[in-house]
Amino acid sequence: MTSIDHANLARLDLNLLVAFDALLTERSVTRAAARIGLGQSAMSHNLARLRTLFGDELLTRGADGMRPTPRALALADPVRVTLSQIQAAVLQREAFDPSTTDRVFKIGLADSIEVAVIPGLVARLRQVAPGVGLRLRSINRISILEELDAGTLDLGIGVFNQGQIHHKRRPLYTDSFICLFNPTQLNVSPPISLEDYLRVPHVL
DNA sequence: TAGGTGAGTAACTGCCGAAC
DNA sequence: GTTCGGCAGTTACTCACCTA
């Protein structure tokens, strides 16, 4: 296990990391201050302390608002993951019991995935979590990541080849596609190869 | 069209008081 | 004595408007 440097960590104010996360999220001192209930001046002081702490400008003024430095971008994910873990450890409520909860989960997913996943999920919920409600929204995968960060979605289901460290991912199921074609028109004969498939125009 | 000017907005900074 | 946050003034920047 990694040892804790208590002497140095004692000098680190956790609120500064909260301020850092708000600044990276809002890209504005004023909005970041409002986000965590401080005045603009206090957030400006926090930014100054963060700059001293990390020895980097972190955010610089630009024509389009506050621009994060490479150092700030490198710190963004580790800080957010750390804050999430602290939040889970410190603010965790009583253990989640699916059989008694009446929580409503907001799920973002594509229509095609809804057809494949939701009937089975609803049947399962009736058995083990009868009080759970689902609020489904048809949404593209890029917006899903944004809305997860904003807290307007609890879960996103889709094909994700991008995302941040704090986006937890689990394989849900595998799927395959059927390719329909007219051998006469395309001048190919089954079974088609990958080269044949890529050579001709097609729609998905 | 280019340059000057003023208003508005946002960030920075010095100073101060409160809390510990 | 130290730290934190707010107040007030300053600075930097954008944008709209006016004029040559």
CSV table of C-alpha atoms (C1' of nucleotides) in Angstrom, one decimal:
chain,number,residue,atom,x,y,z
A,1,MET,CA,0.0,0.0,0.0
A,2,THR,CA,1.2,3.6,-0.8
A,3,SER,CA,2.4,5.3,2.4
A,4,ILE,CA,0.8,8.7,3.3
A,5,ASP,CA,3.0,11.7,3.6
A,6,HIS,CA,1.0,13.2,6.5
A,7,ALA,CA,3.3,16.2,7.0
A,8,ASN,CA,2.9,17.5,3.5
A,9,LEU,CA,-0.7,16.5,3.1
A,10,ALA,CA,-1.6,18.4,6.3
A,11,ARG,CA,-0.5,21.6,4.4
A,12,LEU,CA,-2.9,20.9,1.6
A,13,ASP,CA,-6.4,22.3,1.9
A,14,LEU,CA,-8.9,19.9,0.4
A,15,ASN,CA,-11.1,22.9,-0.5
A,16,LEU,CA,-8.5,24.0,-2.9
A,17,LEU,CA,-9.0,20.9,-4.9
A,18,VAL,CA,-12.7,21.5,-4.9
A,19,ALA,CA,-12.0,25.0,-6.2
A,20,PHE,CA,-9.6,23.6,-8.8
A,21,ASP,CA,-12.3,21.2,-10.1
A,22,ALA,CA,-14.9,24.0,-10.3
A,23,LEU,CA,-12.5,26.2,-12.1
A,24,LEU,CA,-11.7,23.5,-14.7
A,25,THR,CA,-15.3,22.7,-15.1
A,26,GLU,CA,-16.5,26.3,-15.5
A,27,ARG,CA,-13.4,27.8,-17.1
A,28,SER,CA,-14.4,31.1,-15.3
A,29,VAL,CA,-13.5,32.4,-11.9
A,30,THR,CA,-16.9,34.0,-11.4
A,31,ARG,CA,-18.9,30.9,-12.4
A,32,ALA,CA,-16.6,28.6,-10.4
A,33,ALA,CA,-17.1,30.8,-7.4
A,34,ALA,CA,-20.9,30.7,-7.8
A,35,ARG,CA,-20.7,26.9,-8.3
A,36,ILE,CA,-19.3,26.3,-4.8
A,37,GLY,CA,-20.9,29.2,-3.0
A,38,LEU,CA,-18.0,31.7,-2.8
A,39,GLY,CA,-17.5,35.2,-4.0
A,40,GLN,CA,-15.5,36.0,-7.1
A,41,SER,CA,-12.7,37.5,-5.1
A,42,ALA,CA,-12.4,34.5,-2.8
A,43,MET,CA,-12.2,32.2,-5.8
A,44,SER,CA,-9.5,34.4,-7.3
A,45,HIS,CA,-7.5,34.1,-4.0
A,46,ASN,CA,-8.0,30.3,-4.2
A,47,LEU,CA,-6.7,30.3,-7.8
A,48,ALA,CA,-3.6,32.2,-6.6
A,49,ARG,CA,-3.0,29.6,-3.9
A,50,LEU,CA,-3.4,26.8,-6.4
A,51,ARG,CA,-0.9,28.5,-8.6
A,52,THR,CA,1.6,28.7,-5.7
A,53,LEU,CA,0.8,25.1,-4.7
A,54,PHE,CA,1.3,23.6,-8.1
A,55,GLY,CA,3.9,26.1,-9.3
A,56,ASP,CA,2.0,26.6,-12.5
A,57,GLU,CA,-0.4,29.3,-13.9
A,58,LEU,CA,-3.1,26.5,-14.3
A,59,LEU,CA,-5.5,28.9,-16.0
A,60,THR,CA,-4.6,31.9,-18.1
A,61,ARG,CA,-6.9,34.7,-19.4
A,62,GLY,CA,-7.7,34.5,-23.0
A,63,ALA,CA,-10.0,36.0,-25.6
A,64,ASP,CA,-12.4,33.1,-25.1
A,65,GLY,CA,-12.2,32.9,-21.3
A,66,MET,CA,-9.9,31.1,-19.0
A,67,ARG,CA,-7.6,28.6,-20.8
A,68,PRO,CA,-6.2,25.7,-18.8
A,69,THR,CA,-2.5,25.0,-19.1
A,70,PRO,CA,-1.2,21.5,-20.0
A,71,ARG,CA,-0.4,21.0,-16.3
A,72,ALA,CA,-4.0,21.9,-15.3
A,73,LEU,CA,-5.3,19.5,-17.9
A,74,ALA,CA,-3.0,16.7,-16.7
A,75,LEU,CA,-4.2,17.3,-13.1
A,76,ALA,CA,-7.9,17.5,-13.9
A,77,ASP,CA,-8.8,13.8,-14.1
A,78,PRO,CA,-6.7,12.7,-11.0
A,79,VAL,CA,-8.2,15.5,-8.9
A,80,ARG,CA,-11.7,14.6,-10.0
A,81,VAL,CA,-11.2,10.9,-9.3
A,82,THR,CA,-9.8,11.7,-5.9
A,83,LEU,CA,-12.7,14.0,-5.0
A,84,SER,CA,-15.1,11.4,-6.1
A,85,GLN,CA,-13.5,8.8,-3.9
A,86,ILE,CA,-13.5,11.1,-1.0
A,87,GLN,CA,-17.1,12.0,-1.5
A,88,ALA,CA,-18.0,8.3,-1.7
A,89,ALA,CA,-16.0,7.5,1.5
A,90,VAL,CA,-17.1,10.4,3.6
A,91,LEU,CA,-20.6,11.2,2.4
A,92,GLN,CA,-21.8,7.7,1.6
A,93,ARG,CA,-25.3,7.1,2.8
A,94,GLU,CA,-26.6,3.8,4.1
A,95,ALA,CA,-25.9,0.7,2.0
A,96,PHE,CA,-27.9,0.5,-1.3
A,97,ASP,CA,-30.7,-2.1,-1.1
A,98,PRO,CA,-32.4,-2.6,-4.5
A,99,SER,CA,-35.3,-4.5,-2.9
A,100,THR,CA,-36.4,-1.5,-0.9
A,101,THR,CA,-35.2,1.6,-2.8
A,102,ASP,CA,-37.7,3.8,-4.7
A,103,ARG,CA,-35.0,5.6,-6.6
A,104,VAL,CA,-35.5,6.8,-10.2
A,105,PHE,CA,-32.5,6.2,-12.5
A,106,LYS,CA,-32.0,8.5,-15.5
A,107,ILE,CA,-30.5,6.5,-18.4
A,108,GLY,CA,-29.3,7.9,-21.7
A,109,LEU,CA,-29.1,5.5,-24.7
A,110,ALA,CA,-29.8,5.1,-28.4
A,111,ASP,CA,-33.2,3.8,-29.7
A,112,SER,CA,-31.6,0.6,-31.0
A,113,ILE,CA,-29.9,-0.2,-27.7
A,114,GLU,CA,-33.2,0.5,-25.9
A,115,VAL,CA,-34.9,-2.3,-27.9
A,116,ALA,CA,-32.1,-4.7,-27.1
A,117,VAL,CA,-31.6,-3.9,-23.4
A,118,ILE,CA,-34.6,-2.4,-21.7
A,119,PRO,CA,-37.2,-5.2,-21.9
A,120,GLY,CA,-34.8,-7.6,-20.1
A,121,LEU,CA,-33.8,-4.9,-17.6
A,122,VAL,CA,-37.4,-4.1,-16.8
A,123,ALA,CA,-38.2,-7.7,-16.2
A,124,ARG,CA,-35.2,-8.1,-13.9
A,125,LEU,CA,-36.1,-5.0,-12.0
A,126,ARG,CA,-39.6,-6.3,-11.4
A,127,GLN,CA,-38.1,-9.3,-9.6
A,128,VAL,CA,-35.3,-7.7,-7.6
A,129,ALA,CA,-36.1,-3.9,-7.4
A,130,PRO,CA,-39.8,-3.4,-7.7
A,131,GLY,CA,-39.6,0.2,-6.4
A,132,VAL,CA,-37.0,1.4,-8.9
A,133,GLY,CA,-38.1,3.7,-11.7
A,134,LEU,CA,-36.4,4.3,-15.0
A,135,ARG,CA,-36.4,7.5,-17.0
A,136,LEU,CA,-35.1,6.8,-20.5
A,137,ARG,CA,-33.8,9.4,-22.9
A,138,SER,CA,-32.8,8.9,-26.5
A,139,ILE,CA,-29.4,10.7,-26.8
A,140,ASN,CA,-26.2,10.5,-28.8
A,141,ARG,CA,-23.0,9.1,-27.1
A,142,ILE,CA,-21.1,12.4,-27.0
A,143,SER,CA,-24.0,14.1,-25.2
A,144,ILE,CA,-24.1,11.1,-22.7
A,145,LEU,CA,-20.6,11.9,-21.5
A,146,GLU,CA,-21.4,15.6,-21.1
A,147,GLU,CA,-24.7,14.9,-19.2
A,148,LEU,CA,-23.0,12.3,-16.9
A,149,ASP,CA,-20.6,15.0,-15.9
A,150,ALA,CA,-23.4,17.5,-15.4
A,151,GLY,CA,-25.3,15.0,-13.3
A,152,THR,CA,-28.4,15.0,-15.5
A,153,LEU,CA,-27.9,11.3,-16.3
A,154,ASP,CA,-27.1,8.5,-13.9
A,155,LEU,CA,-26.1,6.0,-16.6
A,156,GLY,CA,-25.3,5.9,-20.3
A,157,ILE,CA,-25.5,2.9,-22.5
A,158,GLY,CA,-23.7,2.9,-25.8
A,159,VAL,CA,-20.5,2.4,-27.7
A,160,PHE,CA,-17.8,4.6,-26.1
A,161,ASN,CA,-14.3,4.7,-27.4
A,162,GLN,CA,-13.5,7.9,-25.5
A,163,GLY,CA,-14.2,9.4,-22.1
A,164,GLN,CA,-12.3,10.4,-19.0
A,165,ILE,CA,-10.8,8.3,-16.2
A,166,HIS,CA,-13.7,9.1,-13.9
A,167,HIS,CA,-16.2,7.6,-16.4
A,168,LYS,CA,-16.6,4.1,-15.2
A,169,ARG,CA,-17.3,1.6,-18.0
A,170,ARG,CA,-18.4,-2.0,-18.0
A,171,PRO,CA,-19.0,-4.3,-21.0
A,172,LEU,CA,-22.8,-4.9,-21.1
A,173,TYR,CA,-23.2,-7.2,-24.1
A,174,THR,CA,-21.7,-7.9,-27.5
A,175,ASP,CA,-23.6,-7.3,-30.8
A,176,SER,CA,-23.1,-8.1,-34.4
A,177,PHE,CA,-24.4,-6.7,-37.7
A,178,ILE,CA,-26.0,-8.4,-40.7
A,179,CYS,CA,-24.8,-7.3,-44.2
A,180,LEU,CA,-27.5,-7.4,-46.9
A,181,PHE,CA,-26.5,-7.0,-50.5
A,182,ASN,CA,-27.4,-8.0,-54.1
A,183,PRO,CA,-24.6,-10.2,-55.5
A,184,THR,CA,-25.6,-9.3,-59.1
A,185,GLN,CA,-25.5,-5.6,-58.7
A,186,LEU,CA,-22.3,-5.5,-56.6
A,187,ASN,CA,-20.5,-8.2,-58.6
A,188,VAL,CA,-19.5,-10.0,-55.5
A,189,SER,CA,-20.4,-13.5,-54.3
A,190,PRO,CA,-20.9,-14.7,-50.7
A,191,PRO,CA,-19.2,-15.1,-48.4
A,192,ILE,CA,-17.8,-11.6,-48.9
A,193,SER,CA,-14.4,-10.6,-47.6
A,194,LEU,CA,-13.5,-7.5,-45.6
A,195,GLU,CA,-11.9,-6.1,-48.8
A,196,ASP,CA,-15.1,-6.7,-50.7
A,197,TYR,CA,-17.1,-4.9,-48.0
A,198,LEU,CA,-14.9,-1.9,-48.0
A,199,ARG,CA,-14.6,-1.7,-51.8
A,200,VAL,CA,-18.3,-0.9,-52.3
A,201,PRO,CA,-20.5,1.9,-51.0
A,202,HIS,CA,-22.8,0.9,-48.2
A,203,VAL,CA,-25.0,2.2,-45.4
A,204,LEU,CA,-25.2,1.1,-41.8
B,1,DT,C1',-12.3,50.6,-43.7
B,2,DA,C1',-9.3,51.8,-39.9
B,3,DG,C1',-8.6,54.0,-35.7
B,4,DG,C1',-10.3,56.1,-31.4
B,5,DT,C1',-13.3,56.1,-27.5
B,6,DG,C1',-16.4,54.7,-23.9
B,7,DA,C1',-19.2,51.1,-21.6
B,8,DG,C1',-19.4,46.7,-19.8
B,9,DT,C1',-17.4,42.4,-18.0
B,10,DA,C1',-14.2,39.6,-15.7
B,11,DA,C1',-9.9,38.8,-13.3
B,12,DC,C1',-6.4,40.5,-10.2
B,13,DT,C1',-4.7,42.7,-6.0
B,14,DG,C1',-4.2,45.3,-1.6
B,15,DC,C1',-6.3,45.8,2.5
B,16,DC,C1',-9.2,44.7,6.3
B,17,DG,C1',-12.0,42.0,9.7
B,18,DA,C1',-13.4,37.6,11.6
B,19,DA,C1',-12.2,33.2,13.2
B,20,DC,C1',-9.2,30.1,15.2
C,1,DG,C1',0.1,35.2,14.3
C,2,DT,C1',-2.1,32.9,10.5
C,3,DT,C1',-5.6,31.9,7.3
C,4,DC,C1',-9.7,32.8,4.8
C,5,DG,C1',-13.1,35.5,2.5
C,6,DG,C1',-15.2,40.0,1.3
C,7,DC,C1',-14.8,44.9,-0.2
C,8,DA,C1',-13.1,48.2,-3.3
C,9,DG,C1',-10.1,49.7,-6.7
C,10,DT,C1',-7.2,48.5,-10.7
C,11,DT,C1',-6.2,46.2,-14.9
C,12,DA,C1',-7.2,43.7,-19.1
C,13,DC,C1',-10.1,42.6,-22.6
C,14,DT,C1',-14.2,42.8,-25.8
C,15,DC,C1',-17.6,45.1,-28.2
C,16,DA,C1',-20.4,48.7,-30.0
C,17,DC,C1',-20.4,53.1,-31.8
C,18,DC,C1',-18.6,57.2,-34.0
C,19,DT,C1',-15.6,59.8,-37.1
C,20,DA,C1',-12.2,60.7,-40.6
